Amino acid sequence: MNPLAKRGWVLSVIAAVALVAAYLTLGRAGGALPSGRSPMGYTLGLLGTIAMVVAGMYSWRRRFIARASRPIEVQTDERKALIARERLALEQLQALGRSLMRNPGQDLRAIRRETKRILKNNRVGRTIEARIESGRGAAPRLVLQRREWGGRLQTWYVSHLSLGTLSVLLILLHAGFRFGNVIATLAFVCL
């Protein structure tokens, strides 16, 4: 499991434990557990709805990009030219990255300007992303990756999973762990 997914799941578990602890603490203090018609219940319902909407945005993003990509027709010559420009830009950026590895004391602002110039001259700034990563005590390095529309798909996927899981807990807390009618029960089962 990658670090981003681990962070997403750890944060989800921490949030779930904190929500249940707050719910039980408030329930003990007031005598009865909060339900959907109490201020705490409304808050939990709102949080659950927000979590569901954000989790659903991943699905929308995936479908939107697939639908938006279908009608794009690129002529063979244009596609070959783009691939050639990308290849040339990647070669130049990799050479720049190697020089940065050999001499880590270089001016990072100058390296950033050079990466922007390479991407602009080759007209591939929409398809390739270059950034400099430098950690504590580690030498700076140039990281190259393909640019994705609307953010990294991996980030959206992790947020989709963790918020979708949290939304189930929030809805259970909102309902006070009880369902009074068939429609509410069926809606939760379908969720």
Tab-separated table of C-alpha atoms in Angstrom:
chain	number	residue	atom	x	y	z
A	1	MET	CA	0.000	0.000	0.000
A	2	ASN	CA	1.410	3.390	-0.943
A	3	PRO	CA	1.989	6.175	1.625
A	4	LEU	CA	-0.970	8.256	0.422
A	5	ALA	CA	-3.387	5.354	0.830
A	6	LYS	CA	-1.971	4.577	4.279
A	7	ARG	CA	-2.447	8.195	5.349
A	8	GLY	CA	-6.013	8.209	4.032
A	9	TRP	CA	-6.952	5.053	5.911
A	10	VAL	CA	-5.196	6.141	9.120
A	11	LEU	CA	-7.017	9.489	9.044
A	12	SER	CA	-10.315	7.707	8.385
A	13	VAL	CA	-9.836	5.386	11.349
A	14	ILE	CA	-8.837	8.282	13.620
A	15	ALA	CA	-11.879	10.287	12.486
A	16	ALA	CA	-14.163	7.277	13.012
A	17	VAL	CA	-12.856	6.648	16.523
A	18	ALA	CA	-13.141	10.356	17.402
A	19	LEU	CA	-16.715	10.496	16.065
A	20	VAL	CA	-17.836	7.434	18.015
A	21	ALA	CA	-16.116	8.691	21.179
A	22	ALA	CA	-17.746	12.129	20.866
A	23	TYR	CA	-21.105	10.520	20.131
A	24	LEU	CA	-20.956	8.243	23.162
A	25	THR	CA	-19.636	11.012	25.435
A	26	LEU	CA	-22.442	13.360	24.431
A	27	GLY	CA	-24.961	10.557	24.790
A	28	ARG	CA	-23.844	9.776	28.331
A	29	ALA	CA	-23.872	13.428	29.343
A	30	GLY	CA	-27.397	14.039	28.044
A	31	GLY	CA	-28.881	10.708	28.997
A	32	ALA	CA	-29.969	9.614	25.521
A	33	LEU	CA	-27.890	9.157	22.415
A	34	PRO	CA	-28.325	11.908	19.819
A	35	SER	CA	-30.635	11.093	16.927
A	36	GLY	CA	-31.371	12.668	13.556
A	37	ARG	CA	-33.573	15.384	15.060
A	38	SER	CA	-31.083	16.682	17.635
A	39	PRO	CA	-28.407	19.328	16.891
A	40	MET	CA	-25.722	16.626	17.088
A	41	GLY	CA	-27.781	14.453	14.739
A	42	TYR	CA	-28.145	17.281	12.230
A	43	THR	CA	-24.397	17.915	12.370
A	44	LEU	CA	-23.601	14.236	11.826
A	45	GLY	CA	-26.105	14.059	8.977
A	46	LEU	CA	-24.527	17.107	7.334
A	47	LEU	CA	-21.023	15.657	7.713
A	48	GLY	CA	-22.222	12.349	6.266
A	49	THR	CA	-23.783	14.129	3.296
A	50	ILE	CA	-20.615	16.127	2.642
A	51	ALA	CA	-18.520	12.944	2.844
A	52	MET	CA	-20.846	11.200	0.380
A	53	VAL	CA	-20.725	14.132	-2.062
A	54	VAL	CA	-16.912	14.280	-2.000
A	55	ALA	CA	-16.685	10.495	-2.358
A	56	GLY	CA	-19.093	10.702	-5.297
A	57	MET	CA	-16.955	13.382	-6.962
A	58	TYR	CA	-14.335	10.714	-7.682
A	59	SER	CA	-16.872	8.759	-9.693
A	60	TRP	CA	-18.006	11.917	-11.483
A	61	ARG	CA	-14.387	12.877	-12.292
A	62	ARG	CA	-13.641	9.445	-13.708
A	63	ARG	CA	-16.766	9.424	-15.883
A	64	PHE	CA	-16.353	13.046	-16.971
A	65	ILE	CA	-12.783	12.532	-18.142
A	66	ALA	CA	-13.702	9.337	-19.989
A	67	ARG	CA	-16.655	11.084	-21.675
A	68	ALA	CA	-14.635	14.212	-22.468
A	69	SER	CA	-11.818	12.165	-23.957
A	70	ARG	CA	-14.027	10.199	-26.379
A	71	PRO	CA	-14.760	12.929	-28.918
A	72	ILE	CA	-11.161	14.127	-29.068
A	73	GLU	CA	-9.730	12.984	-32.328
A	74	VAL	CA	-6.074	13.634	-32.874
A	75	GLN	CA	-4.686	13.222	-36.329
A	76	THR	CA	-1.841	10.772	-36.670
A	77	ASP	CA	0.656	13.464	-37.587
A	78	GLU	CA	-0.327	15.611	-34.597
A	79	ARG	CA	-0.022	12.650	-32.254
A	80	LYS	CA	3.396	11.737	-33.648
A	81	ALA	CA	4.527	15.350	-33.233
A	82	LEU	CA	3.312	15.418	-29.606
A	83	ILE	CA	5.093	12.157	-28.818
A	84	ALA	CA	8.301	13.493	-30.399
A	85	ARG	CA	8.046	16.758	-28.401
A	86	GLU	CA	7.398	14.807	-25.189
A	87	ARG	CA	10.372	12.538	-25.859
A	88	LEU	CA	12.651	15.535	-26.500
A	89	ALA	CA	11.421	17.364	-23.391
A	90	LEU	CA	11.887	14.245	-21.240
A	91	GLU	CA	15.449	13.802	-22.509
A	92	GLN	CA	16.270	17.428	-21.703
A	93	LEU	CA	14.611	17.233	-18.280
A	94	GLN	CA	16.370	13.976	-17.438
A	95	ALA	CA	19.713	15.561	-18.362
A	96	LEU	CA	18.833	18.471	-16.078
A	97	GLY	CA	17.919	16.002	-13.315
A	98	ARG	CA	21.232	14.178	-13.717
A	99	SER	CA	23.151	17.460	-13.454
A	100	LEU	CA	21.191	18.276	-10.286
A	101	MET	CA	22.111	14.875	-8.822
A	102	ARG	CA	25.806	15.424	-9.657
A	103	ASN	CA	25.817	18.934	-8.222
A	104	PRO	CA	23.082	19.277	-5.558
A	105	GLY	CA	24.305	22.756	-4.584
A	106	GLN	CA	22.903	24.364	-7.738
A	107	ASP	CA	20.458	27.258	-7.504
A	108	LEU	CA	17.032	25.590	-7.321
A	109	ARG	CA	15.270	28.673	-8.680
A	110	ALA	CA	17.431	28.518	-11.797
A	111	ILE	CA	16.615	24.817	-12.178
A	112	ARG	CA	12.874	25.561	-11.844
A	113	ARG	CA	13.137	28.298	-14.473
A	114	GLU	CA	14.979	25.903	-16.778
A	115	THR	CA	12.339	23.187	-16.362
A	116	LYS	CA	9.592	25.706	-17.181
A	117	ARG	CA	11.549	26.860	-20.234
A	118	ILE	CA	11.980	23.278	-21.474
A	119	LEU	CA	8.281	22.493	-21.015
A	120	LYS	CA	7.244	25.742	-22.710
A	121	ASN	CA	9.637	25.436	-25.663
A	122	ASN	CA	8.491	21.883	-26.356
A	123	ARG	CA	4.809	22.781	-25.759
A	124	VAL	CA	4.244	19.866	-23.376
A	125	GLY	CA	3.367	21.757	-20.181
A	126	ARG	CA	-0.165	20.301	-20.322
A	127	THR	CA	0.997	16.694	-20.443
A	128	ILE	CA	4.213	16.595	-18.377
A	129	GLU	CA	4.795	17.926	-14.875
A	130	ALA	CA	8.233	18.571	-13.410
A	131	ARG	CA	8.943	19.529	-9.813
A	132	ILE	CA	11.905	19.583	-7.470
A	133	GLU	CA	11.649	17.574	-4.278
A	134	SER	CA	14.080	18.167	-1.462
A	135	GLY	CA	13.677	16.531	1.901
A	136	ARG	CA	15.501	17.157	5.141
A	137	GLY	CA	19.105	16.198	4.679
A	138	ALA	CA	18.372	14.664	1.279
A	139	ALA	CA	19.725	15.999	-1.966
A	140	PRO	CA	17.171	17.731	-4.176
A	141	ARG	CA	15.917	15.752	-7.139
A	142	LEU	CA	13.850	16.480	-10.197
A	143	VAL	CA	10.607	14.463	-10.324
A	144	LEU	CA	8.866	14.003	-13.660
A	145	GLN	CA	5.350	12.657	-14.079
A	146	ARG	CA	2.427	12.780	-16.438
A	147	ARG	CA	-0.001	15.582	-15.632
A	148	GLU	CA	-3.572	14.482	-14.877
A	149	TRP	CA	-6.730	16.546	-15.314
A	150	GLY	CA	-8.371	17.568	-12.070
A	151	GLY	CA	-5.602	16.282	-9.806
A	152	ARG	CA	-3.988	12.892	-9.353
A	153	LEU	CA	-6.339	9.965	-9.788
A	154	GLN	CA	-4.677	8.178	-6.870
A	155	THR	CA	-5.522	11.047	-4.497
A	156	TRP	CA	-9.145	11.069	-5.643
A	157	TYR	CA	-9.382	7.286	-5.255
A	158	VAL	CA	-8.044	7.294	-1.687
A	159	SER	CA	-10.383	10.122	-0.688
A	160	HIS	CA	-13.269	8.262	-2.354
A	161	LEU	CA	-12.595	5.119	-0.330
A	162	SER	CA	-11.951	6.764	3.018
A	163	LEU	CA	-14.810	9.290	2.832
A	164	GLY	CA	-17.209	6.652	1.535
A	165	THR	CA	-16.379	4.462	4.516
A	166	LEU	CA	-16.694	7.362	6.941
A	167	SER	CA	-20.037	8.396	5.476
A	168	VAL	CA	-21.570	5.043	6.474
A	169	LEU	CA	-20.472	5.613	10.076
A	170	LEU	CA	-21.725	9.203	10.036
A	171	ILE	CA	-25.130	8.108	8.767
A	172	LEU	CA	-25.370	5.418	11.467
A	173	LEU	CA	-24.493	8.010	14.105
A	174	HIS	CA	-26.980	10.446	12.574
A	175	ALA	CA	-29.732	7.829	12.847
A	176	GLY	CA	-28.781	6.972	16.426
A	177	PHE	CA	-28.179	3.369	15.288
A	178	ARG	CA	-31.914	2.921	14.856
A	179	PHE	CA	-34.163	3.087	11.845
A	180	GLY	CA	-37.820	3.810	12.392
A	181	ASN	CA	-39.277	2.907	9.012
A	182	VAL	CA	-38.813	0.709	5.981
A	183	ILE	CA	-37.686	3.531	3.655
A	184	ALA	CA	-34.832	4.615	5.948
A	185	THR	CA	-33.711	0.995	6.321
A	186	LEU	CA	-33.822	0.358	2.567
A	187	ALA	CA	-31.944	3.607	1.855
A	188	PHE	CA	-29.181	2.590	4.255
A	189	VAL	CA	-28.964	-0.931	2.800
A	190	CYS	CA	-28.692	0.538	-0.716
A	191	LEU	CA	-25.964	2.875	0.503
